[in-house]
């Protein structure tokens, strides 16, 4: 497996110059555009990896899966989807357009920024600190890695510059779509986006989702099968933002990307895959990562649609 990963990575590396590293969160711009790593965890818990696998990066939008999982487990899908939609959007992940023009003003889905902020706001815990700690705890258990924590520098960098997210959140407060203290919801959201991981961690989390909630590394049942089914449906329809349709055609496996260049992939009953390459296409998805996944899906017949 390691050999196969290495060979495909060499081919995919050629795409790196066509993209660019996100810099709207200044701390993210410090990453090397040429970094690239891939990890695969199969359902027996075996791991194979290649590239810069020791390097840590922040989860960014990948973390939205876990605040959604926590909301689904704690208040149930009916309550969650009364506050956030479940359909893909053709707008970028930080767009305000649909929020304003749709009749309900409800965010389109939990994988875009507005939807993820709305999800954080309905987590049934008293303080923003508690909300964040519950998300972090779930991430640690999904990854079977209690050492995972957040990156203070990335958190502060986004908190200082996150005016677009502030605009989305205050707009939703003005329409009654989120309640309570907006700054504390944003604080929990910025912290969860700054959780730092490796591709090994992403692959284990992807495998836990692929295995319907049981972590293949330590056998712990972390979330229910029905939550995993919802996560995979959200990933395939909305996980790559407004590039989700193209990604479904090219790769055809549930995946969630983040603007740091990470992609968490969950091939049902087969494997979890973690990919990291900070050079992004215009939609915010890793160029080398998406190309690698397309090649791997062909080689291993991973397509689930
Ligand atoms: N923290 C980022 C933001 O809110 C997450 C976006 C992303 O990964 N696409 O802008």
Tab-separated table of C-alpha atoms and ligand atoms in Angstrom:
chain	number	residue	atom	x	y	z
A	1	UNK	CA	0.000	0.000	0.000
A	2	UNK	CA	2.813	2.417	0.923
A	3	UNK	CA	4.406	1.873	-2.483
A	4	UNK	CA	1.138	2.565	-4.266
A	5	UNK	CA	0.584	5.750	-2.226
A	6	UNK	CA	4.124	6.946	-3.044
A	7	UNK	CA	3.732	6.299	-6.773
A	8	UNK	CA	0.382	8.101	-7.027
A	9	UNK	CA	1.675	11.011	-4.922
A	10	UNK	CA	4.544	11.564	-7.328
A	11	UNK	CA	2.048	11.931	-10.188
A	12	UNK	CA	-0.258	14.201	-8.185
A	13	UNK	CA	2.564	16.476	-7.023
A	14	UNK	CA	2.684	17.942	-10.534
A	15	UNK	CA	-0.577	19.807	-9.759
A	16	UNK	CA	0.872	21.766	-6.856
A	17	UNK	CA	2.035	24.799	-8.925
A	18	UNK	CA	-1.499	25.327	-10.270
A	19	UNK	CA	-2.855	26.238	-6.814
A	20	UNK	CA	-2.094	28.613	-3.983
A	21	UNK	CA	-1.922	28.529	-0.184
A	22	UNK	CA	-4.822	30.258	1.624
A	23	UNK	CA	-3.698	33.535	3.150
A	24	UNK	CA	-6.931	35.188	4.333
A	25	UNK	CA	-6.082	33.643	7.714
A	26	UNK	CA	-2.509	35.017	7.915
A	27	UNK	CA	-1.136	32.129	9.978
A	28	UNK	CA	-2.139	29.603	7.272
A	29	UNK	CA	0.047	31.408	4.714
A	30	UNK	CA	3.171	30.286	6.615
A	31	UNK	CA	2.795	26.711	5.335
A	32	UNK	CA	4.983	25.426	2.528
A	33	UNK	CA	3.022	25.077	-0.714
A	34	UNK	CA	4.930	21.899	-1.639
A	35	UNK	CA	4.079	19.948	1.514
A	36	UNK	CA	2.140	16.793	0.766
A	37	UNK	CA	1.185	13.791	2.876
A	38	UNK	CA	-1.242	10.890	2.662
A	39	UNK	CA	-2.317	8.276	5.223
A	40	UNK	CA	-4.650	5.312	4.778
A	41	UNK	CA	-6.261	3.291	7.572
A	42	UNK	CA	-8.080	0.106	6.589
A	43	UNK	CA	-10.915	-1.457	8.551
A	44	UNK	CA	-8.501	-3.796	10.390
A	45	UNK	CA	-6.779	-0.720	11.859
A	46	UNK	CA	-3.616	-1.065	9.723
A	47	UNK	CA	-2.024	2.201	8.669
A	48	UNK	CA	0.085	3.063	5.614
A	49	UNK	CA	1.411	6.521	4.922
A	50	UNK	CA	3.811	8.526	2.809
A	51	UNK	CA	5.157	12.104	2.520
A	52	UNK	CA	5.285	14.775	5.237
A	53	UNK	CA	3.233	12.680	7.645
A	54	UNK	CA	4.871	14.131	10.772
A	55	UNK	CA	3.665	17.633	9.957
A	56	UNK	CA	0.633	19.056	11.710
A	57	UNK	CA	-1.966	21.308	10.127
A	58	UNK	CA	-5.295	22.666	11.335
A	59	UNK	CA	-8.586	20.958	10.555
A	60	UNK	CA	-10.442	24.128	9.486
A	61	UNK	CA	-13.677	23.067	7.758
A	62	UNK	CA	-12.989	19.377	8.381
A	63	UNK	CA	-13.908	20.109	12.019
A	64	UNK	CA	-17.471	20.918	10.889
A	65	UNK	CA	-18.128	17.181	10.646
A	66	UNK	CA	-17.515	16.738	14.342
A	67	UNK	CA	-19.581	19.640	15.654
A	68	UNK	CA	-22.368	18.288	13.424
A	69	UNK	CA	-21.878	14.752	14.812
A	70	UNK	CA	-22.027	16.108	18.356
A	71	UNK	CA	-25.199	18.084	17.613
A	72	UNK	CA	-26.839	15.045	15.981
A	73	UNK	CA	-25.966	12.842	18.962
A	74	UNK	CA	-27.011	15.353	21.609
A	75	UNK	CA	-30.183	16.966	20.243
A	76	UNK	CA	-31.125	14.669	17.339
A	77	UNK	CA	-31.413	15.202	13.567
A	78	UNK	CA	-34.888	16.770	13.700
A	79	UNK	CA	-33.755	19.672	15.881
A	80	UNK	CA	-30.474	20.082	13.996
A	81	UNK	CA	-32.099	20.223	10.565
A	82	UNK	CA	-34.788	22.594	11.776
A	83	UNK	CA	-31.957	25.139	12.195
A	84	UNK	CA	-29.715	24.327	9.248
A	85	UNK	CA	-30.489	22.981	5.771
A	86	UNK	CA	-29.251	19.772	4.139
A	87	UNK	CA	-28.762	20.757	0.513
A	88	UNK	CA	-25.632	21.687	-1.428
A	89	UNK	CA	-24.925	25.260	-2.419
A	90	UNK	CA	-23.424	26.736	-5.542
A	91	UNK	CA	-21.888	29.577	-3.531
A	92	UNK	CA	-18.451	29.663	-1.841
A	93	UNK	CA	-18.134	28.405	1.753
A	94	UNK	CA	-18.097	31.893	3.268
A	95	UNK	CA	-20.842	33.451	1.119
A	96	UNK	CA	-23.614	35.536	2.675
A	97	UNK	CA	-25.768	35.606	-0.488
A	98	UNK	CA	-28.096	32.652	0.126
A	99	UNK	CA	-28.566	33.591	3.772
A	100	UNK	CA	-30.114	36.848	2.710
A	101	UNK	CA	-32.178	35.788	-0.299
A	102	UNK	CA	-33.631	32.478	0.867
A	103	UNK	CA	-37.092	32.738	2.443
A	104	UNK	CA	-36.165	31.012	5.674
A	105	UNK	CA	-32.681	32.649	5.975
A	106	UNK	CA	-31.550	29.228	7.223
A	107	UNK	CA	-27.950	28.359	6.233
A	108	UNK	CA	-27.940	25.938	3.282
A	109	UNK	CA	-26.045	23.128	5.047
A	110	UNK	CA	-23.743	22.443	8.031
A	111	UNK	CA	-20.581	22.238	5.873
A	112	UNK	CA	-20.466	25.942	4.945
A	113	UNK	CA	-19.336	28.535	7.490
A	114	UNK	CA	-22.781	29.954	8.292
A	115	UNK	CA	-24.178	26.445	8.810
A	116	UNK	CA	-21.287	25.375	11.023
A	117	UNK	CA	-21.604	28.509	13.185
A	118	UNK	CA	-25.347	27.824	13.534
A	119	UNK	CA	-24.572	24.226	14.578
A	120	UNK	CA	-22.081	25.368	17.235
A	121	UNK	CA	-24.727	27.767	18.575
A	122	UNK	CA	-27.223	24.957	19.239
A	123	UNK	CA	-24.853	22.554	21.015
A	124	UNK	CA	-26.548	21.986	24.388
A	125	UNK	CA	-23.694	23.062	26.663
A	126	UNK	CA	-23.544	26.215	28.768
A	127	UNK	CA	-20.326	27.948	27.778
A	128	UNK	CA	-18.382	28.322	24.550
A	129	UNK	CA	-15.423	26.699	26.325
A	130	UNK	CA	-17.527	23.647	27.102
A	131	UNK	CA	-18.864	23.477	23.540
A	132	UNK	CA	-15.350	23.530	22.159
A	133	UNK	CA	-14.065	20.957	24.668
A	134	UNK	CA	-16.885	18.553	23.715
A	135	UNK	CA	-15.994	18.895	20.008
A	136	UNK	CA	-12.291	18.401	20.797
A	137	UNK	CA	-13.071	15.340	22.917
A	138	UNK	CA	-15.079	13.818	20.075
A	139	UNK	CA	-12.245	14.483	17.596
A	140	UNK	CA	-9.770	12.804	19.962
A	141	UNK	CA	-11.980	9.731	20.318
A	142	UNK	CA	-12.723	9.477	16.592
A	143	UNK	CA	-8.951	9.614	15.949
A	144	UNK	CA	-7.992	7.434	18.952
A	145	UNK	CA	-5.492	10.146	19.835
A	146	UNK	CA	-5.932	11.882	23.222
A	147	UNK	CA	-2.981	14.206	22.498
A	148	UNK	CA	-4.820	16.201	19.798
A	149	UNK	CA	-5.200	19.889	20.736
A	150	UNK	CA	-5.771	23.232	19.068
A	151	UNK	CA	-3.130	25.544	17.607
A	152	UNK	CA	-3.234	28.785	19.577
A	153	UNK	CA	-1.527	30.856	16.837
A	154	UNK	CA	-3.972	29.821	14.114
A	155	UNK	CA	-6.893	30.377	16.485
A	156	UNK	CA	-5.748	33.915	17.362
A	157	UNK	CA	-4.954	34.677	13.714
A	158	UNK	CA	-8.486	33.762	12.637
A	159	UNK	CA	-10.111	35.457	15.627
A	160	UNK	CA	-8.309	38.689	14.712
A	161	UNK	CA	-9.202	38.590	11.036
A	162	UNK	CA	-12.487	36.617	10.920
A	163	UNK	CA	-14.772	39.512	10.014
A	164	UNK	CA	-16.590	37.601	7.271
A	165	UNK	CA	-17.587	34.934	9.797
A	166	UNK	CA	-18.587	37.671	12.227
A	167	UNK	CA	-20.788	39.170	9.507
A	168	UNK	CA	-22.437	35.793	8.830
A	169	UNK	CA	-23.072	35.204	12.534
A	170	UNK	CA	-24.482	38.667	13.256
A	171	UNK	CA	-26.683	38.429	10.162
A	172	UNK	CA	-28.114	35.147	11.493
A	173	UNK	CA	-28.647	36.733	14.883
A	174	UNK	CA	-30.556	39.601	13.230
A	175	UNK	CA	-32.908	37.127	11.523
A	176	UNK	CA	-33.365	35.083	14.703
A	177	UNK	CA	-31.555	32.090	13.203
A	178	UNK	CA	-29.040	32.000	15.996
A	179	UNK	CA	-29.605	32.967	19.585
A	180	UNK	CA	-27.326	33.891	22.449
A	181	UNK	CA	-23.918	35.506	22.529
A	182	UNK	CA	-22.555	35.675	18.969
A	183	UNK	CA	-18.937	36.305	20.031
A	184	UNK	CA	-18.877	33.201	22.189
A	185	UNK	CA	-20.288	31.057	19.350
A	186	UNK	CA	-17.608	32.465	17.054
A	187	UNK	CA	-14.945	31.758	19.649
A	188	UNK	CA	-15.933	28.074	19.818
A	189	UNK	CA	-16.028	27.938	15.999
A	190	UNK	CA	-12.573	29.545	15.591
A	191	UNK	CA	-11.133	27.154	18.169
A	192	UNK	CA	-12.566	24.057	16.520
A	193	UNK	CA	-11.189	25.175	13.132
A	194	UNK	CA	-7.736	25.429	14.765
A	195	UNK	CA	-7.583	21.833	16.011
A	196	UNK	CA	-4.197	20.548	14.807
A	197	UNK	CA	-3.829	17.052	13.360
A	198	UNK	CA	-1.710	14.896	11.052
A	199	UNK	CA	-2.947	12.913	8.066
A	200	UNK	CA	-2.744	9.792	10.274
A	201	UNK	CA	-5.362	11.396	12.543
A	202	UNK	CA	-7.607	12.299	9.593
A	203	UNK	CA	-7.323	8.759	8.218
A	204	UNK	CA	-8.315	7.173	11.540
A	205	UNK	CA	-11.292	9.547	11.822
A	206	UNK	CA	-12.269	8.716	8.233
A	207	UNK	CA	-12.042	5.013	9.023
A	208	UNK	CA	-14.228	5.453	12.131
A	209	UNK	CA	-16.883	7.093	9.942
A	210	UNK	CA	-16.397	4.369	7.288
A	211	UNK	CA	-16.899	1.724	9.999
A	212	UNK	CA	-20.194	3.230	11.139
A	213	UNK	CA	-18.843	4.777	14.319
A	214	UNK	CA	-16.464	2.149	15.696
A	215	UNK	CA	-12.817	3.227	15.688
A	216	UNK	CA	-10.793	0.495	13.948
A	217	UNK	CA	-7.658	1.290	15.957
A	218	UNK	CA	-8.986	0.635	19.479
A	219	UNK	CA	-12.466	-0.815	18.858
A	220	UNK	CA	-14.254	2.004	20.743
A	221	UNK	CA	-17.778	2.787	19.590
A	222	UNK	CA	-17.649	6.562	19.370
A	223	UNK	CA	-20.804	7.616	17.503
A	224	UNK	CA	-23.881	5.835	16.187
A	225	UNK	CA	-24.190	4.287	12.738
A	226	UNK	CA	-27.010	6.668	11.852
A	227	UNK	CA	-24.822	9.711	12.623
A	228	UNK	CA	-22.114	8.260	10.342
A	229	UNK	CA	-24.670	7.764	7.585
A	230	UNK	CA	-25.680	11.420	7.859
A	231	UNK	CA	-22.036	12.551	7.906
A	232	UNK	CA	-21.241	10.558	4.756
A	233	UNK	CA	-24.312	11.960	2.988
A	234	UNK	CA	-23.271	15.503	3.941
A	235	UNK	CA	-19.707	14.786	2.780
A	236	UNK	CA	-20.696	13.485	-0.652
A	237	UNK	CA	-23.189	16.302	-1.309
A	238	UNK	CA	-21.563	19.284	0.441
A	239	UNK	CA	-18.099	18.246	1.704
A	240	UNK	CA	-16.036	19.962	-1.006
A	241	UNK	CA	-18.096	23.189	-0.884
A	242	UNK	CA	-19.297	24.358	-4.292
A	243	UNK	CA	-16.862	21.855	-5.859
A	244	UNK	CA	-18.775	18.877	-4.426
A	245	UNK	CA	-20.502	17.906	-7.693
A	246	UNK	CA	-17.265	17.863	-9.673
A	247	UNK	CA	-15.507	15.937	-6.896
A	248	UNK	CA	-18.338	13.368	-6.815
A	249	UNK	CA	-17.859	12.840	-10.557
A	250	UNK	CA	-14.070	12.661	-10.386
A	251	UNK	CA	-13.647	10.722	-7.120
A	252	UNK	CA	-17.061	9.508	-5.927
A	253	UNK	CA	-16.201	8.940	-2.247
A	254	UNK	CA	-17.504	10.912	0.774
A	255	UNK	CA	-14.898	13.565	1.658
A	256	UNK	CA	-14.571	16.806	3.622
A	257	UNK	CA	-11.924	19.383	2.906
A	258	UNK	CA	-10.505	22.316	4.863
A	259	UNK	CA	-8.826	25.510	3.739
A	260	UNK	CA	-5.536	24.437	5.357
A	261	UNK	CA	-5.347	21.786	2.595
A	262	UNK	CA	-6.535	18.769	4.572
A	263	UNK	CA	-9.118	16.317	3.226
A	264	UNK	CA	-10.769	13.614	5.338
A	265	UNK	CA	-12.131	10.753	3.237
A	266	UNK	CA	-14.377	7.911	4.284
A	267	UNK	CA	-14.801	4.960	1.900
A	268	UNK	CA	-17.634	2.952	3.504
A	269	UNK	CA	-16.506	-0.430	4.922
A	270	UNK	CA	-13.164	-0.024	3.107
A	271	UNK	CA	-10.901	2.649	4.586
A	272	UNK	CA	-10.310	6.142	5.907
A	273	UNK	CA	-7.911	8.406	4.031
A	274	UNK	CA	-6.202	11.571	5.243
A	275	UNK	CA	-4.647	13.877	2.672
A	276	UNK	CA	-2.848	17.171	3.196
A	277	UNK	CA	-1.526	19.544	0.547
A	278	UNK	CA	-1.871	23.302	1.225
A	279	UNK	CA	-1.895	24.356	-2.436
A	280	UNK	CA	-5.601	24.974	-3.129
A	281	UNK	CA	-7.795	25.369	-6.193
A	282	UNK	CA	-10.171	28.332	-6.558
A	283	UNK	CA	-12.897	26.577	-4.525
A	284	UNK	CA	-10.506	25.989	-1.604
A	285	UNK	CA	-9.733	22.295	-2.127
A	286	UNK	CA	-6.218	20.791	-2.184
A	287	UNK	CA	-5.143	20.434	-5.833
A	288	UNK	CA	-2.673	17.594	-5.248
A	289	UNK	CA	-5.008	15.985	-2.716
A	290	UNK	CA	-8.017	15.852	-5.051
A	291	UNK	CA	-5.873	14.548	-7.919
A	292	UNK	CA	-4.399	11.847	-5.659
A	293	UNK	CA	-7.861	10.749	-4.521
A	294	UNK	CA	-9.069	10.463	-8.110
A	295	UNK	CA	-6.129	8.196	-8.941
A	296	UNK	CA	-6.572	6.123	-5.781
A	297	UNK	CA	-10.318	5.706	-6.372
A	298	UNK	CA	-9.504	4.237	-9.798
A	299	UNK	CA	-6.663	1.996	-8.594
A	300	UNK	CA	-8.579	0.530	-5.633
A	301	UNK	CA	-12.100	0.752	-7.090
A	302	UNK	CA	-13.223	2.847	-4.152
A	303	UNK	CA	-16.070	4.721	-5.806
A	304	UNK	CA	-19.223	4.336	-3.745
A	305	UNK	CA	-21.624	6.012	-6.174
B	1	LIG	N1	-11.817	28.645	9.515
B	1	LIG	C1	-12.137	28.759	8.133
B	1	LIG	C2	-13.110	29.902	7.908
B	1	LIG	O1	-13.998	30.061	8.680
B	1	LIG	C3	-12.737	27.469	7.645
B	1	LIG	C4	-13.115	27.533	6.195
B	1	LIG	C5	-12.648	26.366	5.400
B	1	LIG	O2	-11.876	25.506	5.822
B	1	LIG	N2	-13.078	26.338	4.167
B	1	LIG	O3	-13.002	30.636	6.976
